[in-house]
XYZ file of C-alpha atoms in Angstrom:
689
model
C -48.474 -25.652 -102.377
C -50.086 -29.088 -102.212
C -46.677 -30.763 -102.177
C -45.487 -28.581 -99.294
C -48.634 -29.308 -97.286
C -48.266 -33.034 -97.906
C -44.644 -32.976 -96.728
C -45.602 -31.088 -93.581
C -48.484 -33.453 -92.849
C -46.116 -36.379 -93.245
C -43.647 -34.810 -90.818
C -46.278 -34.107 -88.167
C -48.557 -37.078 -88.257
C -47.393 -39.784 -90.668
C -49.445 -40.634 -93.753
C -50.706 -43.872 -92.215
C -52.230 -42.002 -89.293
C -55.270 -40.742 -91.200
C -57.671 -42.521 -93.530
C -57.490 -39.490 -95.800
C -55.381 -36.378 -96.036
C -57.075 -33.025 -96.352
C -57.669 -32.227 -100.006
C -57.018 -28.527 -100.519
C -57.442 -28.398 -104.314
C -60.882 -26.788 -104.083
C -59.915 -24.397 -101.304
C -59.581 -20.675 -101.882
C -56.017 -19.487 -102.255
C -56.282 -17.451 -99.044
C -57.244 -20.604 -97.116
C -54.339 -22.540 -98.590
C -51.972 -19.757 -97.648
C -53.394 -19.630 -94.130
C -53.014 -23.376 -93.647
C -49.458 -23.248 -94.925
C -48.684 -20.439 -92.489
C -50.284 -22.290 -89.560
C -48.335 -25.476 -90.315
C -45.073 -23.592 -90.466
C -45.875 -21.999 -87.088
C -46.694 -25.430 -85.711
C -43.354 -26.732 -86.928
C -41.662 -23.938 -84.933
C -43.728 -24.835 -81.827
C -45.617 -21.537 -82.096
C -48.839 -23.223 -81.052
C -50.619 -20.180 -79.661
C -49.938 -18.197 -82.824
C -51.106 -21.063 -85.039
C -54.250 -21.711 -82.986
C -56.494 -18.871 -84.287
C -55.572 -19.730 -87.880
C -56.533 -23.390 -87.439
C -59.693 -22.264 -85.628
C -60.730 -20.049 -88.533
C -60.097 -22.836 -91.053
C -62.029 -25.320 -88.917
C -65.146 -23.116 -89.044
C -65.195 -23.452 -92.830
C -64.151 -27.145 -92.867
C -65.623 -28.628 -89.665
C -65.422 -32.251 -90.802
C -61.766 -32.318 -91.820
C -60.096 -34.644 -89.294
C -56.637 -33.307 -90.034
C -57.763 -29.726 -89.253
C -59.589 -30.908 -86.125
C -56.424 -32.594 -84.922
C -54.186 -29.639 -85.732
C -56.527 -27.281 -83.906
C -56.827 -29.602 -80.883
C -53.060 -30.010 -80.562
C -52.698 -26.226 -80.389
C -55.732 -25.835 -78.100
C -53.934 -27.862 -75.405
C -51.727 -24.797 -74.881
C -54.615 -22.391 -74.176
C -56.468 -22.811 -70.914
C -59.712 -21.406 -72.309
C -59.644 -23.956 -75.161
C -59.060 -27.127 -73.135
C -62.650 -28.297 -73.597
C -62.198 -28.099 -77.365
C -58.901 -29.984 -77.176
C -60.498 -32.791 -75.175
C -63.554 -33.004 -77.462
C -61.650 -33.306 -80.742
C -58.806 -35.498 -79.454
C -61.248 -37.942 -77.856
C -63.326 -38.172 -81.046
C -60.250 -38.646 -83.222
C -58.815 -41.298 -80.874
C -62.071 -43.257 -81.035
C -61.690 -43.442 -84.842
C -57.937 -43.749 -85.212
C -55.528 -45.073 -82.561
C -52.460 -45.093 -84.784
C -51.693 -41.378 -84.550
C -48.357 -40.727 -82.907
C -48.655 -39.938 -79.161
C -52.449 -39.746 -79.360
C -52.842 -41.490 -75.968
C -50.582 -38.928 -74.317
C -52.468 -36.026 -75.939
C -55.831 -37.437 -74.840
C -54.530 -37.959 -71.309
C -53.241 -34.411 -71.131
C -56.485 -32.889 -72.427
C -58.630 -35.071 -70.120
C -56.446 -34.063 -67.160
C -56.974 -30.380 -67.943
C -60.772 -30.767 -67.927
C -60.738 -32.850 -64.709
C -61.770 -36.134 -66.351
C -59.189 -37.969 -64.292
C -60.320 -41.578 -64.892
C -60.037 -41.111 -68.666
C -56.721 -39.297 -68.235
C -55.368 -42.131 -66.098
C -56.431 -44.837 -68.556
C -54.916 -42.992 -71.540
C -51.599 -42.205 -69.875
C -51.210 -45.826 -68.722
C -51.710 -47.020 -72.312
C -49.068 -44.576 -73.457
C -46.612 -45.593 -70.701
C -47.030 -49.255 -71.709
C -45.484 -48.503 -75.100
C -41.786 -48.614 -75.867
C -40.768 -45.032 -75.159
C -37.615 -42.997 -75.357
C -36.190 -41.873 -71.973
C -37.459 -38.359 -72.668
C -41.000 -39.527 -73.496
C -41.055 -41.824 -70.463
C -40.097 -38.913 -68.191
C -42.888 -36.680 -69.477
C -45.397 -39.550 -69.271
C -44.414 -40.318 -65.672
C -44.770 -36.647 -64.771
C -48.247 -36.473 -66.282
C -49.196 -39.640 -64.385
C -48.011 -38.013 -61.153
C -50.011 -34.862 -61.873
C -53.142 -36.948 -62.511
C -52.692 -38.866 -59.253
C -52.059 -35.647 -57.288
C -55.156 -34.056 -58.825
C -57.239 -37.012 -57.698
C -55.896 -36.688 -54.170
C -56.506 -32.951 -53.780
C -59.870 -32.890 -55.556
C -61.154 -35.555 -53.182
C -60.219 -33.265 -50.273
C -61.449 -29.801 -51.326
C -60.991 -26.813 -49.036
C -63.679 -24.211 -48.315
C -61.921 -21.573 -50.454
C -64.158 -19.543 -52.770
C -62.966 -18.089 -56.073
C -64.701 -15.283 -57.969
C -64.013 -13.328 -61.138
C -62.817 -9.798 -60.332
C -65.208 -8.207 -62.804
C -65.321 -5.935 -65.826
C -63.546 -3.012 -64.158
C -60.339 -5.064 -64.292
C -60.757 -7.957 -66.724
C -61.226 -7.527 -70.477
C -61.188 -9.622 -73.638
C -57.414 -9.284 -73.488
C -55.177 -10.799 -70.815
C -54.766 -9.624 -67.211
C -52.231 -11.289 -64.940
C -49.644 -10.876 -62.148
C -51.784 -8.919 -59.676
C -49.924 -6.856 -57.065
C -51.701 -5.305 -54.090
C -50.991 -3.034 -51.158
C -51.257 -4.725 -47.761
C -54.680 -3.176 -47.134
C -56.026 -4.059 -50.607
C -56.585 -0.393 -51.428
C -54.569 -0.513 -54.662
C -54.249 -3.166 -57.368
C -51.581 -3.058 -60.078
C -51.323 -5.728 -62.766
C -50.076 -6.582 -66.256
C -52.320 -6.218 -69.296
C -51.930 -7.544 -72.855
C -54.472 -6.779 -75.560
C -55.830 -4.248 -78.038
C -55.176 -1.360 -75.619
C -51.448 -2.188 -75.424
C -49.215 0.652 -76.546
C -47.926 0.141 -80.071
C -50.627 -2.342 -81.084
C -49.573 -5.583 -82.777
C -45.788 -5.749 -83.078
C -43.069 -8.200 -84.029
C -40.045 -9.125 -81.902
C -38.260 -5.965 -83.056
C -41.113 -3.798 -81.703
C -42.197 -2.916 -85.225
C -45.845 -2.714 -86.277
C -46.889 -6.109 -87.645
C -50.471 -7.368 -88.215
C -49.171 -10.903 -87.615
C -47.335 -9.885 -84.463
C -48.441 -9.835 -80.849
C -49.421 -7.254 -78.272
C -46.815 -6.165 -75.755
C -47.346 -5.952 -72.012
C -48.468 -2.775 -70.227
C -49.041 -2.006 -66.547
C -52.462 -0.953 -65.252
C -53.657 0.281 -61.876
C -56.958 0.446 -60.007
C -57.762 2.083 -56.661
C -60.682 0.981 -54.508
C -63.702 3.249 -54.357
C -66.649 2.305 -52.136
C -64.866 -0.969 -51.420
C -64.742 -1.956 -55.107
C -61.924 -1.591 -57.593
C -62.568 1.301 -59.965
C -61.955 0.943 -63.735
C -58.230 0.537 -64.240
C -55.961 2.974 -66.081
C -52.508 2.561 -67.624
C -49.394 3.925 -65.936
C -48.353 6.403 -68.615
C -45.059 7.208 -66.912
C -43.975 3.564 -67.148
C -45.619 1.955 -70.171
C -43.695 1.916 -73.457
C -44.001 0.133 -76.798
C -41.806 -2.627 -75.343
C -42.805 -5.182 -72.714
C -43.523 -3.557 -69.334
C -44.770 -6.066 -66.772
C -45.763 -5.501 -63.153
C -44.122 -7.832 -60.627
C -45.028 -6.733 -57.120
C -45.663 -3.836 -54.747
C -44.172 -2.947 -51.398
C -46.719 -3.193 -48.571
C -47.549 0.524 -48.753
C -47.443 0.741 -52.547
C -44.565 3.222 -52.540
C -42.306 0.903 -54.568
C -43.447 -0.904 -57.709
C -41.221 -3.665 -59.064
C -41.247 -4.095 -62.836
C -39.876 -6.742 -65.198
C -38.199 -5.697 -68.429
C -36.247 -7.608 -71.055
C -33.942 -5.559 -73.258
C -32.784 -8.734 -75.091
C -29.148 -8.613 -73.929
C -29.668 -9.646 -70.299
C -32.478 -12.251 -70.566
C -34.753 -10.166 -68.347
C -34.138 -8.091 -65.217
C -35.978 -6.547 -62.278
C -36.549 -2.783 -62.102
C -38.158 -0.547 -59.491
C -40.332 2.539 -59.686
C -40.974 4.881 -56.749
C -44.284 6.606 -56.061
C -43.807 10.380 -55.866
C -47.151 11.884 -54.912
C -49.564 10.679 -57.589
C -47.080 9.304 -60.136
C -44.643 6.420 -60.287
C -41.149 7.326 -61.452
C -39.536 5.918 -64.578
C -38.313 2.395 -63.683
C -34.632 1.859 -62.895
C -32.798 -1.437 -62.667
C -32.357 -2.411 -59.022
C -28.776 -2.199 -57.823
C -26.638 -5.020 -56.545
C -26.409 -8.727 -57.283
C -30.056 -9.702 -57.781
C -30.005 -9.165 -61.537
C -27.699 -11.520 -63.402
C -26.987 -12.534 -66.989
C -29.701 -15.157 -66.597
C -33.446 -14.584 -66.357
C -34.470 -12.783 -63.153
C -38.166 -12.141 -63.256
C -40.195 -11.934 -60.057
C -39.686 -10.602 -56.534
C -41.365 -9.651 -53.265
C -40.148 -7.184 -50.622
C -40.299 -7.963 -46.896
C -42.330 -5.538 -44.723
C -39.185 -3.961 -43.254
C -37.724 -3.440 -46.742
C -34.511 -5.289 -45.916
C -35.056 -8.638 -47.662
C -35.983 -9.254 -51.283
C -37.268 -12.689 -52.256
C -36.796 -13.277 -55.979
C -36.875 -15.904 -58.696
C -33.927 -16.571 -60.999
C -32.585 -19.049 -63.549
C -28.950 -18.425 -62.525
C -26.615 -21.380 -62.272
C -25.963 -23.278 -59.065
C -29.595 -23.892 -58.154
C -31.637 -27.066 -57.933
C -32.802 -26.900 -61.535
C -34.692 -24.474 -63.752
C -36.057 -21.517 -61.836
C -35.277 -21.270 -58.122
C -36.280 -18.841 -55.382
C -33.569 -16.845 -53.623
C -33.355 -14.041 -51.102
C -31.148 -10.954 -51.050
C -30.303 -8.582 -48.202
C -30.117 -4.792 -48.349
C -26.461 -3.858 -47.755
C -25.159 -0.700 -45.997
C -24.644 1.021 -49.372
C -28.321 0.341 -50.217
C -27.575 -2.287 -52.845
C -28.830 -5.858 -52.818
C -26.331 -8.554 -51.886
C -25.770 -11.704 -49.802
C -27.711 -13.818 -52.304
C -28.940 -17.065 -50.722
C -30.844 -19.943 -52.336
C -33.830 -20.839 -50.120
C -32.869 -24.506 -50.239
C -34.571 -27.786 -51.074
C -37.483 -27.211 -48.697
C -38.645 -24.615 -51.269
C -36.818 -25.390 -54.516
C -36.973 -28.590 -56.545
C -35.554 -29.898 -59.816
C -38.681 -28.396 -61.405
C -39.450 -24.686 -61.785
C -40.418 -22.466 -58.850
C -41.747 -18.951 -59.429
C -43.667 -15.951 -58.059
C -42.548 -15.684 -54.410
C -44.760 -13.516 -52.183
C -43.778 -12.703 -48.604
C -46.845 -11.860 -46.542
C -46.992 -8.622 -44.501
C -46.541 -10.792 -41.383
C -42.920 -11.141 -42.507
C -42.744 -14.920 -42.032
C -45.203 -16.599 -44.410
C -43.931 -17.220 -47.930
C -46.252 -18.142 -50.788
C -44.864 -19.345 -54.106
C -45.690 -21.540 -57.100
C -43.971 -24.786 -58.044
C -44.270 -27.362 -60.813
C -42.844 -29.989 -58.472
C -43.822 -31.544 -55.136
C -47.525 -32.422 -54.958
C -48.630 -30.234 -57.856
C -51.952 -31.084 -59.504
C -50.499 -29.969 -62.853
C -48.194 -27.191 -63.954
C -47.710 -24.584 -61.236
C -49.519 -25.002 -57.910
C -49.464 -22.477 -55.054
C -47.592 -23.522 -51.900
C -46.999 -21.996 -48.485
C -44.066 -22.142 -46.078
C -43.613 -20.435 -42.706
C -40.232 -19.138 -41.560
C -38.821 -20.803 -38.461
C -36.953 -19.167 -35.579
C -33.618 -19.563 -37.409
C -34.967 -17.567 -40.408
C -35.186 -20.596 -42.695
C -38.084 -22.368 -44.369
C -38.262 -26.052 -43.481
C -41.733 -27.305 -44.418
C -44.013 -26.610 -47.382
C -47.733 -27.246 -47.908
C -49.955 -27.264 -50.980
C -52.916 -24.846 -50.742
C -55.139 -27.548 -52.208
C -58.201 -27.541 -54.447
C -59.957 -25.331 -55.612
C -57.202 -22.703 -55.237
C -54.986 -25.050 -57.214
C -56.164 -26.695 -60.423
C -54.855 -29.027 -63.118
C -53.456 -26.006 -65.001
C -51.012 -23.286 -63.928
C -51.877 -21.424 -60.723
C -49.378 -18.654 -60.151
C -48.830 -15.047 -58.991
C -50.719 -15.533 -55.727
C -50.817 -12.498 -53.389
C -52.654 -12.150 -50.079
C -53.935 -9.147 -48.130
C -52.537 -8.477 -44.662
C -55.744 -9.648 -42.967
C -55.754 -12.993 -44.859
C -59.336 -12.386 -46.036
C -58.703 -11.974 -49.762
C -56.071 -13.294 -52.123
C -55.634 -12.624 -55.831
C -54.093 -14.520 -58.713
C -54.383 -14.926 -62.475
C -56.008 -17.908 -64.128
C -57.303 -19.001 -67.525
C -60.103 -21.100 -66.042
C -63.478 -21.324 -67.826
C -65.883 -18.476 -67.179
C -63.419 -15.637 -67.694
C -63.448 -12.877 -70.296
C -60.109 -13.575 -71.956
C -57.142 -15.935 -72.044
C -56.129 -14.996 -68.492
C -58.153 -12.995 -65.979
C -57.597 -11.908 -62.390
C -59.600 -13.670 -59.705
C -60.276 -12.911 -56.054
C -60.035 -15.744 -53.537
C -61.580 -16.124 -50.116
C -58.980 -18.624 -48.876
C -60.658 -19.296 -45.498
C -57.303 -20.207 -44.011
C -57.300 -21.711 -40.538
C -54.022 -19.947 -39.730
C -54.376 -16.296 -38.748
C -52.257 -13.331 -39.806
C -50.274 -12.194 -36.761
C -49.407 -8.532 -37.298
C -50.448 -4.950 -36.643
C -51.155 -2.790 -39.681
C -50.736 0.903 -38.837
C -52.148 3.355 -41.361
C -53.382 6.901 -41.474
C -52.773 10.374 -42.884
C -50.155 12.966 -41.941
C -51.230 16.581 -42.431
C -49.890 20.078 -41.909
C -53.010 22.073 -41.269
C -55.475 20.659 -43.787
C -52.990 19.465 -46.404
C -51.365 16.041 -46.696
C -47.573 16.190 -46.402
C -44.492 14.012 -46.777
C -43.593 13.288 -43.175
C -40.410 11.387 -42.359
C -41.482 8.321 -40.374
C -39.014 6.187 -38.455
C -39.967 2.842 -36.931
C -37.869 1.354 -34.131
C -38.194 -1.963 -32.311
C -38.501 -0.656 -28.780
C -38.456 -4.149 -27.273
C -35.005 -4.710 -28.810
C -33.059 -1.679 -27.570
C -34.721 0.650 -30.099
C -33.104 -1.073 -33.074
C -34.029 0.406 -36.403
C -36.870 -1.351 -38.242
C -37.782 0.944 -41.118
C -37.667 4.547 -42.361
C -40.029 5.926 -44.963
C -42.176 8.906 -45.960
C -45.904 9.433 -46.008
C -47.245 10.161 -49.478
C -46.351 13.698 -50.529
C -49.717 14.323 -52.215
C -52.180 12.736 -49.807
C -50.169 12.335 -46.599
C -51.292 8.678 -46.447
C -48.972 6.060 -45.007
C -49.029 2.379 -44.090
C -46.607 0.118 -42.245
C -46.831 -3.592 -41.392
C -45.528 -4.554 -37.936
C -45.079 -8.330 -37.517
C -46.027 -9.933 -34.205
C -43.517 -10.669 -31.473
C -42.127 -7.197 -30.758
C -43.020 -3.702 -29.560
C -42.510 -0.749 -31.889
C -42.161 3.024 -31.722
C -43.154 5.212 -34.682
C -41.726 8.738 -34.842
C -43.215 11.308 -37.217
C -41.111 14.339 -38.248
C -42.016 17.310 -40.411
C -40.293 20.629 -41.193
C -38.360 20.786 -37.914
C -41.484 20.743 -35.740
C -41.648 18.731 -32.523
C -41.784 15.004 -33.409
C -44.931 13.015 -32.710
C -44.749 9.384 -31.621
C -46.876 6.266 -31.489
C -46.110 3.127 -29.465
C -47.446 -0.205 -30.722
C -47.140 -3.365 -28.640
C -47.350 -6.403 -30.894
C -45.496 -8.810 -28.594
C -48.565 -10.937 -27.888
C -50.534 -10.349 -31.089
C -51.905 -13.592 -32.531
C -54.323 -12.217 -35.133
C -54.590 -9.354 -37.582
C -54.993 -5.953 -35.931
C -55.462 -2.659 -37.748
C -54.681 0.661 -36.094
C -55.561 4.049 -37.585
C -53.253 6.854 -36.475
C -53.713 10.249 -38.116
C -51.105 12.900 -37.330
C -51.492 16.666 -37.680
C -48.636 19.174 -37.672
C -48.969 22.939 -37.765
C -49.308 24.450 -41.219
C -46.321 26.363 -42.531
C -45.885 29.541 -44.526
C -43.003 29.983 -46.921
C -42.582 26.280 -47.642
C -44.749 23.925 -49.678
C -46.747 21.472 -47.615
C -46.668 18.764 -50.247
C -43.997 18.024 -52.828
C -45.408 16.770 -56.091
C -44.157 16.091 -59.597
C -44.504 18.996 -61.995
C -46.926 17.032 -64.179
C -48.905 14.005 -63.077
C -49.748 11.432 -65.772
C -53.212 12.089 -67.167
C -54.092 8.418 -66.979
C -53.923 8.435 -63.181
C -56.658 9.849 -60.985
C -54.542 12.111 -58.791
C -57.371 12.579 -56.356
C -57.626 8.884 -55.682
C -54.088 7.552 -55.954
C -51.871 7.412 -52.877
C -49.467 5.017 -51.264
C -52.501 3.773 -49.317
C -56.111 4.869 -49.018
C -58.001 5.209 -45.772
C -61.505 6.213 -44.793
C -60.444 7.379 -41.330
C -61.407 10.875 -40.218
C -58.525 13.329 -39.665
C -57.350 13.619 -36.103
C -57.853 16.906 -34.331
C -54.700 18.974 -34.659
C -53.262 22.038 -33.030
C -54.619 25.449 -33.844
C -52.967 26.773 -36.981
C -50.004 29.042 -36.363
C -47.663 30.900 -38.666
C -44.270 29.220 -38.584
C -41.333 30.383 -40.652
C -39.582 27.565 -42.394
C -36.911 27.387 -45.073
C -38.125 26.596 -48.555
C -37.171 23.083 -49.622
C -39.178 21.394 -52.348
C -36.744 18.495 -52.798
C -38.434 15.211 -53.728
C -36.390 12.032 -53.076
C -35.570 10.119 -56.245
C -35.050 6.768 -54.529
C -35.334 4.975 -51.201
C -31.776 5.832 -50.137
C -32.387 9.569 -50.419
C -35.738 9.265 -48.643
C -34.141 7.376 -45.773
C -31.321 9.932 -45.499
C -33.879 12.731 -45.229
C -35.436 10.901 -42.294
C -32.097 10.702 -40.488
C -31.262 14.334 -41.257
C -34.393 15.352 -39.375
C -33.221 13.439 -36.293
C -29.422 13.458 -36.371
C -28.430 15.993 -39.012
C -26.008 18.056 -36.869
C -24.293 15.330 -34.853
C -20.489 15.223 -35.070
C -18.140 12.548 -33.830
C -14.470 11.669 -34.044
C -13.664 9.453 -37.016
C -17.141 10.078 -38.499
C -17.037 11.210 -42.100
C -19.667 11.846 -44.805
C -19.165 11.910 -48.573
C -21.458 12.159 -51.587
C -21.167 9.141 -53.879
C -22.208 9.563 -57.499
C -21.366 6.189 -59.018
C -19.759 2.747 -58.794
C -18.339 0.863 -61.780
C -16.148 -2.102 -62.643
C -14.178 0.051 -65.080
C -14.330 3.790 -64.449
C -11.219 4.946 -66.338
C -13.085 6.845 -69.056
C -16.062 8.029 -67.017
C -16.419 11.802 -66.633
C -19.083 14.112 -65.224
C -19.102 17.393 -67.185
C -22.399 18.382 -65.547
C -20.709 18.402 -62.132
C -17.586 20.438 -62.924
C -18.748 23.324 -60.729
C -18.668 21.023 -57.684
C -14.954 20.214 -57.897
C -12.928 17.193 -58.883
C -14.261 13.687 -58.530
C -12.510 11.176 -56.313
C -12.230 7.543 -57.411
C -11.650 4.795 -54.863
C -11.128 1.199 -56.000
C -12.107 -1.604 -53.626
C -10.443 -4.996 -53.243
C -13.192 -6.496 -55.400
C -12.195 -4.212 -58.299
C -15.224 -1.929 -57.967
C -14.468 1.783 -58.410
C -16.598 4.089 -56.278
C -16.793 7.722 -57.335
C -17.277 10.645 -54.917
C -17.483 14.410 -55.305
C -17.275 17.424 -53.015
C -14.795 16.112 -50.463
C -15.709 15.265 -46.872
C -18.378 16.663 -44.569
C -18.546 16.492 -40.786
C -22.325 16.356 -40.461
C -25.042 14.488 -42.263
C -27.012 17.684 -42.848
C -24.185 19.438 -44.683
C -23.475 16.363 -46.770
C -27.118 15.967 -47.719
C -27.498 19.646 -48.642
C -24.584 19.166 -51.041
C -26.124 15.878 -52.187
C -29.313 17.712 -53.222
C -27.318 20.197 -55.310
C -25.625 17.321 -57.127
C -29.022 15.733 -57.776
C -30.362 19.032 -59.122
C -27.414 19.104 -61.532
C -28.630 15.863 -63.089
C -27.008 13.149 -60.957
C -30.254 11.719 -59.622
C -28.673 8.592 -58.086
C -26.228 10.508 -55.856
C -26.368 9.595 -52.173
C -24.550 10.219 -48.891
C -22.051 7.531 -47.859
C -20.758 7.276 -44.286
C -17.508 5.967 -42.803
C -16.912 5.500 -39.097
C -13.451 4.653 -37.783
C -12.362 3.939 -41.324
C -15.192 1.471 -42.041
C -18.106 1.994 -44.406
C -21.242 2.183 -42.257
C -24.962 2.483 -42.760
C -27.291 4.956 -41.101
C -28.836 2.104 -39.101
C -25.417 0.937 -37.891
C -24.476 4.433 -36.714
C -27.748 4.543 -34.824
C -27.297 1.112 -33.232
C -23.703 1.949 -32.244
C -24.909 5.049 -30.413
C -23.056 7.440 -32.712
C -26.421 8.797 -33.770
C -28.491 9.549 -30.722
C -30.903 12.264 -29.709
C -29.696 14.640 -27.026
């Protein structure tokens, strides 16, 4: 044992570095074993795992310089231990200046605790040595971070940062906050003793020396404060389940999962009433064989900003955007360019509900250290040309990442390991006090039939641009709540449809809006008999408060509706399984019976690169499948033949879904070309009579 320890000490520090090497002969066997284990972890760069072991040993042997140094080297990698790292490294350096890279370590620790003069002096001493090209690069980067920190800290903004409190933060870790545009709902990632499965190894097996896996938690505001958070039982597993972001209305939750064979991909979960669906990998070209790990959806749902390590970028992680294609998959992948991306890592894009302001984190540019939060505003040609650092105190000398901002610009949220928290990382609320205002109209309210909230099909058109389609969605099927962000510079028309009743409309003129405006619009339809007024899952997860959870929450009073009448309506308790089906339902309400020459509808049940051996025994009663191979080699699979109207196709689509093909959707062709519902509307094929 002693020989092994001596060899490891020699490897790490060099025998000449210390006046004496720790003598372990009088130590208990358990302590020797622990030290051996910690050193082996250190050798594998598992600093965070080795840290608590060194810390425990240091309590029993507080004067052992070798243990102090080992602990301090690991403490550099934990934001809540930076003070300890600086204390021990400074004391050791004062006694012994021969330890390898000690000046660099002191500079790094001093930088973390904002002792910039000491950091600058130490890093300059290190840079004056004869260094390898790799060591010179890291020293120059640290020097740049120190200089940037001095610049920004001498010019602090008026931003205020506060701990979010015990309802959210625990002794574990909380990070990656995601919020609805109105701040009514907060979803985030948790790691700690409450994690499903407890301590586990990399194979998801119980292991007392393992680590906790990530779970997703949610909190809804009550009396303007976030209530105690609960886990999303329908999503959390023993594996890593991490929240990424929310759509503006909270109806779509993006999740990160890593199943080890794809380096990490992006999934989505849809809110059905009070419960989020089981996550499914998003379709299209966003996910690759490289790491793809964070995203943010534009307010119209047509653009996805995401972070990826795929090849062809500027280096490391870059930020890209994808466009929703007519077949409701993500494509047209575009790198955001060198005004956003650098040779360093960029991460955590967040597109504001105004549709034009992008926030993200970068290790490059004018960062104070690690990731800093930056902002860029889209220009008239839909590109981002300039970028600005949000400054101190929002940014610090450590990582500042996962920044999200409410629609009204009053509160932002991010995760940080700064002193004063409860655990390694906590979630903080920011009052950014930005000088720039949020130019948009946020329309929210509740749709009811009688006294019950219902899933109303809501279509938004840009009336100032020839009624072009902006967005289609549904109010929450349990509460009837809805929310939509309307960026400035246009006029909009919202149309509400429910159970074949006369549509209700709302016109919103945002052409001259220069600040945040909120509009409450509650809608009441007549109650119905013979059809459910709210579609809900059979069983809602017990960990979610079904009375409180909705796509949005609102304190507005219900609008006065018509006197209740008995209206016969066909029974249809179909609940959309994805955004494509929900959008099709919206169009069925408006254009379901329209026919036109060369207009054809089919039900698509799959698309594969190699579909030779794929069969659908559960769909045999619906006839033979039809396979069509595109020029790109993709085989699309249809069933049921052709339909002349959208309504008939969608009725068949629902039967196919009920038979177990939950991803089935209606595909349209017009004059031999694959078309989207929006295109048929803009071409005038779909039009109200």
